[in-house]
JSON list of C-alpha atoms in Angstrom, two decimals:
[
{"chain": "A", "resi": 1, "resn": "MET", "atom": "CA", "xyz": [-7.61, -2.82, -13.95]},
{"chain": "A", "resi": 2, "resn": "THR", "atom": "CA", "xyz": [-6.40, 0.85, -13.89]},
{"chain": "A", "resi": 3, "resn": "LEU", "atom": "CA", "xyz": [-5.76, 2.62, -10.63]},
{"chain": "A", "resi": 4, "resn": "SER", "atom": "CA", "xyz": [-8.48, 4.79, -10.00]},
{"chain": "A", "resi": 5, "resn": "LYS", "atom": "CA", "xyz": [-8.70, 8.67, -10.59]},
{"chain": "A", "resi": 6, "resn": "LYS", "atom": "CA", "xyz": [-10.29, 9.72, -7.52]},
{"chain": "A", "resi": 7, "resn": "HIS", "atom": "CA", "xyz": [-8.42, 7.70, -4.79]},
{"chain": "A", "resi": 8, "resn": "SER", "atom": "CA", "xyz": [-4.35, 8.07, -7.16]},
{"chain": "A", "resi": 9, "resn": "ARG", "atom": "CA", "xyz": [-2.57, 11.07, -7.57]},
{"chain": "A", "resi": 10, "resn": "VAL", "atom": "CA", "xyz": [-0.07, 12.13, -10.47]},
{"chain": "A", "resi": 11, "resn": "ILE", "atom": "CA", "xyz": [3.00, 12.11, -10.52]},
{"chain": "A", "resi": 12, "resn": "MET", "atom": "CA", "xyz": [5.47, 13.58, -13.04]},
{"chain": "A", "resi": 13, "resn": "ILE", "atom": "CA", "xyz": [9.08, 11.78, -13.97]},
{"chain": "A", "resi": 14, "resn": "ASP", "atom": "CA", "xyz": [11.24, 12.13, -16.55]},
{"chain": "A", "resi": 15, "resn": "ASP", "atom": "CA", "xyz": [8.29, 13.62, -19.27]},
{"chain": "A", "resi": 16, "resn": "CYS", "atom": "CA", "xyz": [5.98, 10.74, -18.03]},
{"chain": "A", "resi": 17, "resn": "ARG", "atom": "CA", "xyz": [3.10, 10.99, -15.58]},
{"chain": "A", "resi": 18, "resn": "PHE", "atom": "CA", "xyz": [2.14, 8.10, -12.92]},
{"chain": "A", "resi": 19, "resn": "LYS", "atom": "CA", "xyz": [-0.64, 7.84, -11.30]},
{"chain": "A", "resi": 20, "resn": "TRP", "atom": "CA", "xyz": [-0.18, 6.22, -7.74]},
{"chain": "A", "resi": 21, "resn": "LEU", "atom": "CA", "xyz": [-1.96, 5.45, -4.56]},
{"chain": "A", "resi": 22, "resn": "VAL", "atom": "CA", "xyz": [-0.95, 4.02, -1.00]},
{"chain": "A", "resi": 23, "resn": "SER", "atom": "CA", "xyz": [-3.55, 1.57, 0.08]},
{"chain": "A", "resi": 24, "resn": "PRO", "atom": "CA", "xyz": [-3.67, 0.90, 3.96]},
{"chain": "A", "resi": 25, "resn": "ASN", "atom": "CA", "xyz": [-3.21, -2.81, 5.51]},
{"chain": "A", "resi": 26, "resn": "ASP", "atom": "CA", "xyz": [-2.60, -3.51, 9.35]},
{"chain": "A", "resi": 27, "resn": "GLY", "atom": "CA", "xyz": [0.85, -3.82, 9.80]},
{"chain": "A", "resi": 28, "resn": "HIS", "atom": "CA", "xyz": [1.80, -2.38, 6.35]},
{"chain": "A", "resi": 29, "resn": "ASN", "atom": "CA", "xyz": [0.61, -0.36, 3.71]},
{"chain": "A", "resi": 30, "resn": "ILE", "atom": "CA", "xyz": [1.08, -1.41, -0.04]},
{"chain": "A", "resi": 31, "resn": "PHE", "atom": "CA", "xyz": [2.29, 1.87, -2.61]},
{"chain": "A", "resi": 32, "resn": "VAL", "atom": "CA", "xyz": [1.35, 1.14, -5.82]},
{"chain": "A", "resi": 33, "resn": "ALA", "atom": "CA", "xyz": [2.20, 2.62, -9.38]},
{"chain": "A", "resi": 34, "resn": "GLU", "atom": "CA", "xyz": [1.75, 2.31, -12.74]},
{"chain": "A", "resi": 35, "resn": "LYS", "atom": "CA", "xyz": [2.08, 4.63, -15.87]},
{"chain": "A", "resi": 36, "resn": "GLU", "atom": "CA", "xyz": [-0.75, 6.91, -16.88]},
{"chain": "A", "resi": 37, "resn": "ASN", "atom": "CA", "xyz": [-3.25, 6.03, -19.36]},
{"chain": "A", "resi": 38, "resn": "ILE", "atom": "CA", "xyz": [-1.24, 2.20, -20.18]},
{"chain": "A", "resi": 39, "resn": "LYS", "atom": "CA", "xyz": [-2.56, -0.88, -18.92]},
{"chain": "A", "resi": 40, "resn": "GLY", "atom": "CA", "xyz": [0.74, -2.34, -18.45]},
{"chain": "A", "resi": 41, "resn": "GLN", "atom": "CA", "xyz": [2.42, -3.58, -15.57]},
{"chain": "A", "resi": 42, "resn": "LYS", "atom": "CA", "xyz": [2.52, -2.28, -12.08]},
{"chain": "A", "resi": 43, "resn": "ILE", "atom": "CA", "xyz": [4.74, -2.33, -9.29]},
{"chain": "A", "resi": 44, "resn": "GLU", "atom": "CA", "xyz": [3.78, -2.76, -5.70]},
{"chain": "A", "resi": 45, "resn": "VAL", "atom": "CA", "xyz": [5.57, -1.91, -2.93]},
{"chain": "A", "resi": 46, "resn": "HIS", "atom": "CA", "xyz": [5.06, -3.21, 0.59]},
{"chain": "A", "resi": 47, "resn": "PHE", "atom": "CA", "xyz": [6.40, -0.86, 3.48]},
{"chain": "A", "resi": 48, "resn": "ILE", "atom": "CA", "xyz": [6.09, -1.49, 7.57]},
{"chain": "A", "resi": 49, "resn": "THR", "atom": "CA", "xyz": [4.11, 1.41, 8.87]},
{"chain": "A", "resi": 50, "resn": "ASP", "atom": "CA", "xyz": [1.54, 1.87, 12.30]},
{"chain": "A", "resi": 51, "resn": "ILE", "atom": "CA", "xyz": [-0.03, 4.11, 11.03]},
{"chain": "A", "resi": 52, "resn": "ASN", "atom": "CA", "xyz": [-3.59, 2.39, 11.26]},
{"chain": "A", "resi": 53, "resn": "SER", "atom": "CA", "xyz": [-2.62, 1.58, 15.05]},
{"chain": "A", "resi": 54, "resn": "PHE", "atom": "CA", "xyz": [-2.60, 5.49, 15.54]},
{"chain": "A", "resi": 55, "resn": "TRP", "atom": "CA", "xyz": [-6.12, 5.64, 16.00]},
{"chain": "A", "resi": 56, "resn": "VAL", "atom": "CA", "xyz": [-6.41, 2.33, 18.08]},
{"chain": "A", "resi": 57, "resn": "GLU", "atom": "CA", "xyz": [-3.29, 3.49, 20.39]},
{"chain": "A", "resi": 58, "resn": "PHE", "atom": "CA", "xyz": [-3.71, 6.79, 20.45]},
{"chain": "A", "resi": 59, "resn": "PRO", "atom": "CA", "xyz": [-2.77, 9.16, 22.82]},
{"chain": "A", "resi": 60, "resn": "SER", "atom": "CA", "xyz": [0.40, 6.98, 23.12]},
{"chain": "A", "resi": 61, "resn": "VAL", "atom": "CA", "xyz": [1.97, 6.95, 20.03]},
{"chain": "A", "resi": 62, "resn": "GLU", "atom": "CA", "xyz": [5.60, 7.67, 20.87]},
{"chain": "A", "resi": 63, "resn": "ASN", "atom": "CA", "xyz": [6.86, 3.67, 20.12]},
{"chain": "A", "resi": 64, "resn": "LEU", "atom": "CA", "xyz": [4.81, 3.93, 16.74]},
{"chain": "A", "resi": 65, "resn": "ASN", "atom": "CA", "xyz": [6.51, 3.83, 13.20]},
{"chain": "A", "resi": 66, "resn": "LEU", "atom": "CA", "xyz": [4.18, 6.65, 11.80]},
{"chain": "A", "resi": 67, "resn": "LYS", "atom": "CA", "xyz": [5.82, 6.85, 8.18]},
{"chain": "A", "resi": 68, "resn": "VAL", "atom": "CA", "xyz": [3.43, 8.37, 5.57]},
{"chain": "A", "resi": 69, "resn": "LEU", "atom": "CA", "xyz": [4.57, 8.00, 2.20]},
{"chain": "A", "resi": 70, "resn": "LYS", "atom": "CA", "xyz": [4.74, 12.15, 0.53]},
{"chain": "A", "resi": 71, "resn": "PRO", "atom": "CA", "xyz": [5.44, 12.75, -3.30]},
{"chain": "A", "resi": 72, "resn": "LYS", "atom": "CA", "xyz": [9.28, 12.83, -2.97]},
{"chain": "A", "resi": 73, "resn": "ASP", "atom": "CA", "xyz": [9.37, 9.61, -1.99]},
{"chain": "A", "resi": 74, "resn": "ALA", "atom": "CA", "xyz": [6.85, 8.26, -4.99]},
{"chain": "A", "resi": 75, "resn": "GLU", "atom": "CA", "xyz": [9.59, 9.47, -7.10]},
{"chain": "A", "resi": 76, "resn": "SER", "atom": "CA", "xyz": [12.53, 7.57, -5.89]},
{"chain": "A", "resi": 77, "resn": "ILE", "atom": "CA", "xyz": [10.39, 4.66, -5.77]},
{"chain": "A", "resi": 78, "resn": "ILE", "atom": "CA", "xyz": [9.22, 4.92, -9.23]},
{"chain": "A", "resi": 79, "resn": "LYS", "atom": "CA", "xyz": [13.09, 6.05, -10.25]},
{"chain": "A", "resi": 80, "resn": "GLN", "atom": "CA", "xyz": [14.37, 2.99, -8.43]},
{"chain": "A", "resi": 81, "resn": "ALA", "atom": "CA", "xyz": [11.86, 0.27, -9.86]},
{"chain": "A", "resi": 82, "resn": "LEU", "atom": "CA", "xyz": [12.64, 1.64, -13.41]},
{"chain": "A", "resi": 83, "resn": "ASN", "atom": "CA", "xyz": [16.25, 1.30, -12.61]},
{"chain": "A", "resi": 84, "resn": "ASP", "atom": "CA", "xyz": [15.34, -2.16, -11.86]},
{"chain": "A", "resi": 85, "resn": "GLY", "atom": "CA", "xyz": [14.27, -3.38, -15.02]},
{"chain": "A", "resi": 86, "resn": "TRP", "atom": "CA", "xyz": [9.97, -2.36, -14.80]},
{"chain": "A", "resi": 87, "resn": "ASN", "atom": "CA", "xyz": [8.71, -1.12, -17.73]},
{"chain": "A", "resi": 88, "resn": "PRO", "atom": "CA", "xyz": [5.49, 0.12, -17.25]},
{"chain": "A", "resi": 89, "resn": "GLU", "atom": "CA", "xyz": [4.38, -0.73, -20.80]},
{"chain": "A", "resi": 90, "resn": "THR", "atom": "CA", "xyz": [4.56, -4.04, -20.73]},
{"chain": "A", "resi": 91, "resn": "LYS", "atom": "CA", "xyz": [1.66, -6.18, -19.60]},
{"chain": "A", "resi": 92, "resn": "GLY", "atom": "CA", "xyz": [1.89, -8.55, -16.83]},
{"chain": "A", "resi": 93, "resn": "THR", "atom": "CA", "xyz": [1.75, -9.20, -13.12]},
{"chain": "A", "resi": 94, "resn": "PRO", "atom": "CA", "xyz": [2.77, -6.85, -10.87]},
{"chain": "A", "resi": 95, "resn": "ILE", "atom": "CA", "xyz": [6.55, -6.71, -9.36]},
{"chain": "A", "resi": 96, "resn": "VAL", "atom": "CA", "xyz": [6.20, -6.97, -5.99]},
{"chain": "A", "resi": 97, "resn": "PHE", "atom": "CA", "xyz": [9.31, -4.94, -3.65]},
{"chain": "A", "resi": 98, "resn": "ASP", "atom": "CA", "xyz": [9.63, -4.12, 0.08]},
{"chain": "A", "resi": 99, "resn": "TRP", "atom": "CA", "xyz": [10.36, -0.58, 0.46]},
{"chain": "A", "resi": 100, "resn": "LYS", "atom": "CA", "xyz": [13.18, 0.01, 3.43]},
{"chain": "A", "resi": 101, "resn": "ASN", "atom": "CA", "xyz": [15.28, 2.67, 5.03]},
{"chain": "A", "resi": 102, "resn": "GLY", "atom": "CA", "xyz": [14.11, 4.43, 1.09]},
{"chain": "A", "resi": 103, "resn": "THR", "atom": "CA", "xyz": [15.75, 1.58, -0.58]},
{"chain": "A", "resi": 104, "resn": "ILE", "atom": "CA", "xyz": [12.92, -0.67, -2.46]},
{"chain": "A", "resi": 105, "resn": "ILE", "atom": "CA", "xyz": [14.20, -4.42, -2.91]},
{"chain": "A", "resi": 106, "resn": "ARG", "atom": "CA", "xyz": [12.64, -7.16, -5.05]},
{"chain": "A", "resi": 107, "resn": "ARG", "atom": "CA", "xyz": [10.46, -9.93, -3.40]},
{"chain": "A", "resi": 108, "resn": "ASN", "atom": "CA", "xyz": [11.70, -13.35, -4.67]},
{"chain": "A", "resi": 109, "resn": "LYS", "atom": "CA", "xyz": [8.56, -14.90, -6.34]},
{"chain": "A", "resi": 110, "resn": "LYS", "atom": "CA", "xyz": [7.77, -18.45, -5.28]}
]
């Protein structure tokens, strides 16, 4: 299944168009990306954030991690995944990473 046009954003990297979105979860969010108009492999990148807790804890937010993923972060993540062997044109299960301090780390298969 491809990413929804309504909820995803498009970014150009090396003359290729990629769609990406951030899916909120409790305590962490998941960045998902795929090559536009290709039913290939996706990447999933998990990162820690308290962004959903913001509304529960407001106005006491000084100790919360309010990390918001920006387009420059999306570009960096996609480039790192490509350098780590992600081939978005090949079908398969998503490659899963964790994102820490601006670097993606591939999760081990269980």
